Short mmCIF file of C-alpha atoms in Angstrom, two decimals:
data_model
loop_
_atom_site.label_atom_id
_atom_site.label_comp_id
_atom_site.label_asym_id
_atom_site.label_seq_id
_atom_site.Cartn_x
_atom_site.Cartn_y
_atom_site.Cartn_z
CA MET A 14 -31.19 47.71 -62.46
CA LYS A 15 -33.77 50.38 -61.59
CA ASN A 16 -32.09 51.68 -58.44
CA PRO A 17 -30.01 54.73 -59.47
CA ILE A 18 -27.76 54.44 -56.40
CA LYS A 19 -26.73 50.90 -57.33
CA LEU A 20 -26.13 52.04 -60.91
CA ALA A 21 -23.99 54.94 -59.69
CA ILE A 22 -21.90 52.62 -57.50
CA LEU A 23 -21.43 50.17 -60.39
CA CYS A 24 -20.35 52.98 -62.77
CA THR A 25 -17.93 54.35 -60.18
CA ALA A 26 -16.36 50.92 -59.68
CA VAL A 27 -15.99 50.37 -63.44
CA CYS A 28 -14.39 53.81 -63.94
CA ALA A 29 -12.00 53.26 -61.04
CA ALA A 30 -10.94 49.90 -62.48
CA MET A 31 -10.34 51.42 -65.92
CA LEU A 32 -8.26 54.29 -64.52
CA ALA A 33 -6.22 51.96 -62.29
CA SER A 34 -5.36 49.74 -65.23
CA THR A 35 -4.03 52.65 -67.33
CA HIS A 36 -1.32 53.84 -64.93
CA ASN A 37 1.55 51.95 -66.61
CA ALA A 38 -0.17 51.21 -69.88
CA SER A 39 2.12 53.50 -71.85
CA ALA A 40 5.55 52.46 -70.49
CA THR A 41 8.29 52.74 -73.11
CA ASN A 42 11.69 51.06 -72.89
CA LEU A 43 14.24 53.23 -74.65
CA THR A 44 17.44 51.66 -75.91
CA ILE A 45 20.61 53.22 -77.22
CA GLY A 46 20.34 53.50 -81.01
CA ASP A 47 16.56 52.80 -81.16
CA THR A 48 14.03 54.72 -83.27
CA TYR A 49 13.72 57.37 -80.52
CA THR A 50 17.47 58.09 -80.47
CA LEU A 51 18.30 61.43 -82.06
CA GLY A 52 22.05 61.00 -81.67
CA TYR A 53 25.17 60.88 -79.51
CA VAL A 54 27.36 63.59 -78.00
CA TYR A 55 31.00 62.67 -77.40
CA PHE A 56 31.54 63.18 -74.55
CA GLY A 57 29.22 65.76 -73.06
CA ILE A 58 31.81 67.34 -70.75
CA PRO A 59 31.52 69.77 -69.04
CA SER A 60 28.04 68.65 -68.10
CA GLY A 61 26.21 71.51 -66.37
CA ASP A 62 22.62 72.46 -67.22
CA VAL A 63 23.63 75.15 -69.74
CA ASP A 64 26.22 72.81 -71.29
CA ARG A 65 23.70 70.00 -71.75
CA GLN A 66 21.19 72.39 -73.30
CA THR A 67 23.90 73.63 -75.69
CA TYR A 68 24.82 70.06 -76.71
CA VAL A 69 21.21 69.07 -77.37
CA ASN A 70 20.62 72.25 -79.37
CA ASP A 71 23.82 71.59 -81.38
CA LEU A 72 22.50 68.11 -82.25
CA ILE A 73 19.10 69.60 -83.15
CA GLY A 74 20.87 72.13 -85.37
CA PHE A 75 22.68 69.33 -87.20
CA TYR A 76 19.35 67.49 -87.61
CA ASN A 77 17.59 70.62 -88.93
CA SER A 78 20.51 71.19 -91.35
CA GLY A 79 19.99 67.74 -92.88
CA CYS A 80 22.67 65.61 -91.18
CA ALA A 81 21.86 62.08 -92.40
CA SER A 82 21.15 59.06 -90.23
CA GLY A 83 24.22 57.08 -89.22
CA THR A 84 26.74 59.84 -89.90
CA ASP A 85 29.26 61.90 -87.97
CA CYS A 86 27.87 65.44 -88.09
CA GLY A 87 31.05 67.17 -87.01
CA GLY A 88 31.93 69.16 -83.94
CA ALA A 89 30.80 72.20 -82.02
CA HIS A 90 31.49 73.55 -78.53
CA GLY A 91 34.32 71.05 -78.04
CA GLN A 92 32.06 68.03 -78.71
CA ASP A 93 31.68 65.53 -81.54
CA TYR A 94 28.15 64.68 -82.72
CA PHE A 95 26.82 61.49 -84.32
CA MET A 96 23.31 61.42 -85.83
CA VAL A 97 21.43 58.15 -85.27
CA ASN A 98 18.07 59.16 -86.80
CA GLY A 99 18.52 62.14 -89.11
CA SER A 100 16.01 64.37 -90.83
CA PRO A 101 13.13 63.80 -91.59
CA HIS A 102 12.76 60.91 -89.07
CA PHE A 103 11.08 63.07 -86.38
CA GLY A 104 9.62 65.66 -88.76
CA ALA A 105 10.96 68.38 -91.05
CA THR A 106 12.42 70.48 -88.22
CA LEU A 107 12.79 70.06 -84.48
CA PRO A 108 12.28 72.85 -81.91
CA ASN A 109 15.13 74.03 -79.70
CA ALA A 110 15.62 72.39 -76.32
CA ILE A 111 14.67 74.29 -73.17
CA TRP A 112 16.10 72.91 -69.91
CA ALA A 113 13.37 71.51 -67.67
CA MET A 114 14.81 69.16 -65.01
CA ASN A 115 17.60 66.78 -64.03
CA GLY A 116 17.37 63.35 -62.45
CA THR A 117 19.01 60.03 -61.79
CA GLY A 118 17.77 56.48 -62.08
CA THR A 119 16.50 54.56 -65.04
CA SER A 120 12.73 55.09 -64.74
CA ILE A 121 11.12 58.44 -65.54
CA ASP A 122 7.36 58.88 -65.06
CA LEU A 123 6.37 61.57 -67.54
CA GLY A 124 2.76 61.25 -66.39
CA THR A 125 3.62 63.10 -63.18
CA MET A 126 6.09 65.60 -64.62
CA GLY A 127 4.63 67.02 -67.83
CA THR A 128 5.43 66.98 -71.51
CA PHE A 129 8.98 67.10 -72.83
CA ASN A 130 10.76 66.99 -76.20
CA TYR A 131 14.21 65.56 -75.44
CA LEU A 132 15.98 63.35 -72.94
CA PHE A 133 19.76 63.66 -72.51
CA ALA A 134 21.50 60.82 -70.64
CA LYS A 135 25.16 60.97 -69.60
CA TYR A 136 27.14 57.74 -69.33
CA ASP A 137 30.29 57.62 -67.12
CA GLY A 138 32.00 60.93 -67.59
CA PRO A 139 34.76 60.96 -70.23
CA ASN A 140 34.67 57.22 -70.85
CA GLN A 141 31.59 56.73 -73.04
CA GLY A 142 29.43 59.73 -73.93
CA SER A 143 25.87 61.01 -73.95
CA VAL A 144 22.68 59.90 -75.69
CA VAL A 145 19.86 62.22 -76.80
CA TRP A 146 16.39 60.74 -77.35
CA TYR A 147 13.41 62.52 -78.91
CA VAL A 148 10.53 61.93 -76.46
CA GLY A 149 8.07 64.53 -77.73
CA ASN A 150 5.49 61.92 -78.66
CA LEU A 151 5.81 59.81 -75.48
CA SER A 152 3.84 59.81 -72.25
CA GLY A 153 3.70 57.62 -69.18
CA THR A 154 6.85 55.91 -67.95
CA ILE A 155 10.15 55.92 -69.85
CA ASN A 156 12.80 53.37 -68.92
CA ILE A 157 16.37 54.08 -70.02
CA PRO A 158 19.43 51.80 -70.00
CA SER A 159 21.52 51.73 -66.83
CA GLU A 160 24.72 51.39 -68.86
CA TRP A 161 26.20 51.93 -72.31
CA ASN A 162 29.06 49.64 -73.36
CA GLY A 163 29.69 48.78 -69.70
CA TYR A 164 29.72 52.41 -68.49
CA GLY A 165 27.06 53.41 -65.96
CA LEU A 166 24.42 56.11 -66.17
CA SER A 167 25.62 59.32 -64.46
CA GLY A 168 22.30 61.16 -64.74
CA TRP A 169 19.75 62.56 -67.16
CA THR A 170 18.13 65.85 -68.18
CA LEU A 171 14.69 66.49 -69.69
CA PHE A 172 14.15 69.41 -72.05
CA GLY A 173 10.92 71.34 -72.64
CA PRO A 174 8.36 72.21 -73.14
CA GLY A 175 7.62 71.46 -69.48
CA GLY A 176 4.56 72.05 -67.35
CA ALA A 177 1.52 70.14 -66.30
CA GLY A 178 0.91 67.09 -68.42
CA ALA A 179 -2.37 66.08 -69.93
CA PRO A 180 -3.71 62.56 -69.54
CA ASP A 181 -2.89 60.20 -72.39
CA GLY A 182 -5.56 59.56 -75.04
CA GLY A 183 -7.01 56.41 -73.45
CA THR A 184 -7.43 58.04 -70.06
CA THR A 185 -9.03 61.08 -71.65
CA VAL A 186 -11.61 58.95 -73.46
CA MET A 187 -12.44 57.01 -70.28
CA LEU A 188 -12.81 60.22 -68.26
CA LEU A 189 -15.07 61.69 -70.93
CA GLY A 190 -17.21 58.53 -70.93
CA ALA A 191 -17.46 58.55 -67.14
CA ALA A 192 -18.49 62.22 -67.14
CA LEU A 193 -21.15 61.68 -69.81
CA GLY A 194 -22.47 58.64 -67.95
CA ALA A 195 -22.68 60.61 -64.71
CA LEU A 196 -24.54 63.43 -66.48
CA GLY A 197 -26.99 60.93 -67.96
CA MET A 198 -27.61 59.36 -64.56
CA ALA A 199 -28.09 62.77 -62.93
CA ARG A 200 -30.52 63.82 -65.65
CA ARG A 201 -32.52 60.63 -65.24
CA PHE A 202 -32.55 60.95 -61.46
CA LEU A 203 -33.62 64.61 -61.53
CA LYS A 204 -36.48 63.92 -63.97
CA ARG A 205 -38.31 61.85 -61.34
#
């Protein structure tokens, strides 16, 4: 293929196809009690932004203090805490939670919202409780359960760090390859 315009069109089409196929490539289905679950807060009421941040930070404090997996860690701020995956499951220590945003629904696209450490989900007021997942190593779409023991999802909160997200590793490599290919084509074209 000696025509650089045809080569450029072919490269553009290939890059577009690769990027289109990566949009949902990193979807993660979270479940209650899975390897991403930090623990439970019983019951997570009251449930304002500051309250939720306090509950998540209490659970992080229990984790950082060595509360073992599968144990009742005790109480704080009128709540009871149960550790699902205790230290060192997510690392030696976890950073404090910083409130970032609230939402509803069971699908959260982290690719459009940024990078976060924790996800707090509240299930049916005083009847069930709240789940805290560690999502610091996840990107793309997160799907969470719509109910826990028959009680519906009331809403969720993401905790920082927030801000603009970076593309996942696969997308980054493809973008780098496309950029290098374009530079090579431009160099070849300009040499003539």
